[in-house]
XYZ file of C-alpha atoms in Angstrom:
318
model
C 242.084 144.970 -83.649
C 241.118 144.652 -87.298
C 239.418 141.570 -88.775
C 242.671 140.045 -89.998
C 244.291 140.356 -86.560
C 241.247 138.805 -84.885
C 241.295 135.836 -87.266
C 245.034 135.393 -86.795
C 244.791 135.653 -83.015
C 241.895 133.200 -82.886
C 243.658 130.668 -85.137
C 246.866 130.621 -83.111
C 244.952 130.679 -79.824
C 243.027 127.565 -80.888
C 246.284 125.834 -81.824
C 247.780 126.751 -78.446
C 244.724 125.635 -76.479
C 244.724 122.262 -78.241
C 248.427 121.498 -78.487
C 249.616 122.595 -75.036
C 247.253 120.647 -72.732
C 247.012 117.601 -75.022
C 250.785 117.199 -75.339
C 251.206 117.728 -71.579
C 248.541 115.065 -70.976
C 250.378 112.564 -73.202
C 253.714 113.268 -71.473
C 252.072 112.781 -68.061
C 250.455 109.540 -69.215
C 253.779 108.060 -70.336
C 255.583 109.292 -67.217
C 252.913 107.577 -65.122
C 253.466 104.377 -67.124
C 257.197 104.651 -66.461
C 256.683 105.120 -62.725
C 254.094 102.351 -62.533
C 255.708 99.723 -64.777
C 259.352 100.739 -64.402
C 259.905 100.944 -68.167
C 258.393 102.072 -71.446
C 258.042 100.185 -74.700
C 260.123 101.492 -77.595
C 257.068 102.968 -79.340
C 256.050 104.680 -76.099
C 259.515 106.251 -75.764
C 259.263 107.708 -79.272
C 255.712 108.981 -78.664
C 256.784 110.549 -75.361
C 259.600 112.483 -77.024
C 257.299 113.400 -79.915
C 254.739 114.848 -77.489
C 257.500 116.691 -75.624
C 258.972 118.315 -78.740
C 255.501 119.190 -80.065
C 254.798 120.898 -76.744
C 258.028 122.880 -77.087
C 257.121 123.872 -80.659
C 253.802 125.199 -79.370
C 255.483 127.148 -76.557
C 258.216 128.581 -78.800
C 256.029 129.499 -81.776
C 252.245 129.289 -81.205
C 252.302 131.158 -77.877
C 254.411 134.137 -79.123
C 252.333 134.311 -82.311
C 249.132 134.377 -80.246
C 250.424 137.113 -77.919
C 251.614 139.211 -80.864
C 248.275 138.830 -82.636
C 246.541 140.116 -79.500
C 248.714 143.235 -79.561
C 251.522 142.344 -77.152
C 254.813 143.981 -78.147
C 258.469 143.741 -77.142
C 258.170 140.091 -76.135
C 261.901 139.420 -76.521
C 265.219 141.187 -76.759
C 267.866 140.114 -79.295
C 269.099 137.257 -77.114
C 265.534 136.136 -76.483
C 264.865 136.072 -80.234
C 267.945 133.953 -80.837
C 266.865 131.489 -78.143
C 263.233 131.319 -79.308
C 264.242 130.856 -82.967
C 266.737 128.156 -82.025
C 264.157 126.332 -79.888
C 261.557 126.406 -82.651
C 263.933 125.217 -85.365
C 265.356 122.516 -83.084
C 262.054 121.112 -81.872
C 260.362 121.367 -85.269
C 263.250 119.380 -86.750
C 262.899 116.842 -83.946
C 259.155 116.624 -84.548
C 259.643 115.522 -88.144
C 262.649 113.269 -87.404
C 260.859 111.509 -84.521
C 257.786 110.975 -86.706
C 260.126 109.444 -89.269
C 261.710 107.247 -86.590
C 258.238 106.160 -85.453
C 257.274 105.121 -88.988
C 260.553 103.209 -89.470
C 260.167 101.421 -86.145
C 256.549 100.473 -86.846
C 257.510 99.143 -90.283
C 260.284 97.064 -88.715
C 257.996 95.698 -85.990
C 255.270 94.449 -88.340
C 257.610 93.255 -91.105
C 257.633 89.473 -91.746
C 260.586 87.482 -90.390
C 261.787 86.695 -93.915
C 262.330 90.340 -94.903
C 265.549 92.334 -94.551
C 263.882 94.790 -92.156
C 263.253 91.980 -89.674
C 266.957 91.845 -88.737
C 266.636 95.396 -87.338
C 263.987 94.490 -84.754
C 266.374 93.749 -81.890
C 269.037 96.274 -82.845
C 266.624 99.158 -83.275
C 265.050 98.578 -79.856
C 268.432 98.401 -78.114
C 269.849 101.416 -79.916
C 266.729 103.569 -79.625
C 267.970 105.928 -76.893
C 271.353 106.627 -78.586
C 269.481 107.176 -81.853
C 267.156 109.730 -80.240
C 270.169 111.487 -78.662
C 271.776 111.608 -82.117
C 268.620 113.205 -83.559
C 268.734 115.892 -80.858
C 272.394 116.614 -81.683
C 271.840 116.533 -85.452
C 268.862 118.905 -85.362
C 270.760 121.250 -83.031
C 273.692 121.386 -85.448
C 271.462 122.287 -88.400
C 269.716 125.119 -86.506
C 272.681 127.238 -85.432
C 273.298 129.359 -88.549
C 269.954 131.241 -88.800
C 269.974 132.417 -85.169
C 273.189 134.363 -85.748
C 271.102 137.053 -87.495
C 268.018 136.987 -85.229
C 267.021 140.378 -83.763
C 264.029 141.783 -81.915
C 263.866 145.123 -83.771
C 264.775 146.460 -87.191
C 266.445 149.742 -88.032
C 263.757 152.408 -88.627
C 261.170 149.619 -88.364
C 261.767 148.888 -92.058
C 261.785 145.266 -93.149
C 264.745 144.822 -95.516
C 264.839 142.239 -98.332
C 265.526 138.601 -97.454
C 264.082 138.887 -93.956
C 262.194 136.165 -92.108
C 259.495 138.211 -90.398
C 257.476 136.947 -87.438
C 256.565 140.457 -86.205
C 257.935 139.811 -82.705
C 261.341 138.662 -84.037
C 263.193 138.949 -87.322
C 266.038 137.234 -89.184
C 267.436 139.766 -91.680
C 269.826 137.748 -93.819
C 272.711 139.777 -95.252
C 272.115 138.664 -98.849
C 270.108 136.352 -101.082
C 272.724 133.584 -100.864
C 272.484 133.375 -97.078
C 268.686 133.496 -97.208
C 268.383 130.705 -99.761
C 271.153 128.590 -98.215
C 269.550 128.630 -94.760
C 266.214 127.638 -96.256
C 267.687 124.866 -98.390
C 269.515 123.314 -95.429
C 266.245 122.944 -93.536
C 264.329 121.941 -96.662
C 266.626 119.079 -97.645
C 266.982 117.905 -94.039
C 263.201 117.709 -93.705
C 262.753 116.302 -97.211
C 265.004 113.317 -96.444
C 262.946 112.507 -93.345
C 259.704 112.994 -95.313
C 260.937 110.679 -98.070
C 261.928 107.948 -95.610
C 258.682 108.135 -93.635
C 256.618 108.130 -96.839
C 258.432 104.992 -98.067
C 257.913 103.288 -94.696
C 254.229 104.228 -94.695
C 253.723 102.784 -98.176
C 255.467 99.620 -96.987
C 253.180 99.462 -93.922
C 250.078 99.894 -96.083
C 251.234 97.099 -98.401
C 251.798 94.774 -95.433
C 248.385 95.612 -93.979
C 246.718 95.008 -97.347
C 248.486 91.680 -97.830
C 247.648 90.575 -94.303
C 243.989 91.529 -94.693
C 243.793 89.710 -98.017
C 245.404 86.583 -96.552
C 243.090 86.521 -93.538
C 240.048 87.051 -95.735
C 241.008 84.142 -97.969
C 241.360 81.838 -94.942
C 238.308 82.831 -92.969
C 236.235 85.920 -93.749
C 234.791 85.928 -90.237
C 238.246 86.633 -88.773
C 238.555 89.898 -90.644
C 236.972 91.931 -87.870
C 239.396 90.444 -85.346
C 242.397 91.175 -87.559
C 241.406 94.799 -87.868
C 241.186 95.062 -84.088
C 244.760 93.860 -83.524
C 246.939 96.400 -81.631
C 249.649 96.184 -84.293
C 247.148 97.053 -87.017
C 245.726 99.976 -85.070
C 249.197 101.291 -84.241
C 250.282 100.990 -87.869
C 247.235 102.885 -89.100
C 247.860 105.621 -86.531
C 251.468 105.977 -87.689
C 250.404 106.162 -91.341
C 247.832 108.830 -90.399
C 250.521 110.926 -88.691
C 252.816 110.603 -91.702
C 250.089 111.603 -94.179
C 249.254 114.670 -92.077
C 252.912 115.673 -91.808
C 253.429 115.298 -95.555
C 250.419 117.581 -96.207
C 251.543 120.237 -93.733
C 255.149 120.006 -94.930
C 253.979 120.429 -98.520
C 251.980 123.601 -97.810
C 254.791 125.032 -95.657
C 257.447 124.512 -98.319
C 255.295 125.589 -101.272
C 254.940 128.928 -99.489
C 258.681 128.974 -98.764
C 259.514 128.336 -102.439
C 257.178 131.180 -103.365
C 258.969 133.467 -100.885
C 262.237 132.895 -102.772
C 260.732 134.618 -105.801
C 259.963 137.913 -104.021
C 262.108 140.392 -102.137
C 259.625 140.952 -99.300
C 257.090 138.342 -98.275
C 253.695 139.674 -97.205
C 252.920 139.231 -93.501
C 249.774 137.257 -94.345
C 251.831 134.732 -96.347
C 254.232 134.350 -93.420
C 251.313 133.863 -91.034
C 249.862 131.084 -93.210
C 253.239 129.365 -93.405
C 253.771 129.577 -89.632
C 250.247 128.255 -89.055
C 250.883 125.135 -91.148
C 254.369 124.740 -89.642
C 252.804 124.470 -86.172
C 249.509 122.762 -87.055
C 251.033 119.304 -86.587
C 251.656 120.051 -82.896
C 247.880 120.196 -82.381
C 246.818 117.368 -84.687
C 249.459 114.845 -83.600
C 248.409 114.595 -79.908
C 244.748 114.307 -80.910
C 245.603 111.316 -83.138
C 247.747 109.733 -80.399
C 245.048 110.144 -77.733
C 242.364 108.801 -80.081
C 244.341 105.741 -81.238
C 246.632 104.753 -78.347
C 244.719 102.537 -75.873
C 247.330 102.874 -73.100
C 247.240 106.664 -73.236
C 243.428 106.655 -73.299
C 243.345 104.352 -70.267
C 245.769 106.546 -68.294
C 243.891 109.740 -69.131
C 240.610 108.087 -68.187
C 242.071 107.110 -64.812
C 243.366 110.654 -64.293
C 239.863 111.957 -64.981
C 238.249 109.492 -62.555
C 240.723 110.449 -59.843
C 240.116 114.147 -60.363
C 236.317 113.864 -60.521
C 235.728 113.439 -56.742
C 238.030 116.400 -56.037
C 236.110 118.565 -58.512
C 232.798 117.536 -56.965
C 234.040 118.457 -53.486
C 235.311 121.784 -54.777
C 231.959 122.597 -56.360
C 229.909 121.327 -53.400
C 231.950 121.113 -50.161
C 228.939 119.691 -48.292
C 229.070 116.459 -50.277
């Protein structure tokens, strides 16, 4: 392996090693809450689905990229490429739409009773499951067209113009119109979600600022308590996730816009774009674990339960 391949393999391996176990841990934590309490809060439902789709993004993109970087070949046939491309596009679209839904829901929850968003509090909670099902259907519908061209091998191993190249699978579009159209569909779909979540995040920040200013004017000693409120912590976590997604989305799409100006995109450029397209799957669970007290408590209990078993395994005499 040359230096570039080693760096690429290491980068995607790190993403896989972070995103896969951390997203599985979050899913297990919420499933345990469901079994223990019999239900999940609306925010927990969204975070559970977000962890699940991020896990699927890692399995459908980070894992194949890692294996390819380490020299594995012929990972998929044509049908396998169509399935893996569809899964990645679907779950990546769900990742951004669920993050958007999370930001909208958090903005609605903390909004004052006198605002227009307050009327959505009850309706959004009751209609959450149908809304998530709609997002699954919507993202599926917008991911069908590109997989029609997905193949595992190219004729004479020559990459033709207007080809989305991942090394283990390819999408050779028949012409520039198809190539640009497929990209624009995904771009505008994601851009709408980005725009909504950015607006909601700005609204959340304004509410947090106004609340902090009001509390400070009443009693400065209460400021520490206000910052420790669960709603405040949850809101800051949501804003953090949105900021990270906007950054990663920006890098991803700047590279995509550049690719429209050239006939053949260099493999390195594609690798950088794929890296930023999947980076959120590793960062998101870390933020959730670090900021969600219920998830931290469940994971801590899992660790305490496993510790005696590990000790016995290491030293059976104990």
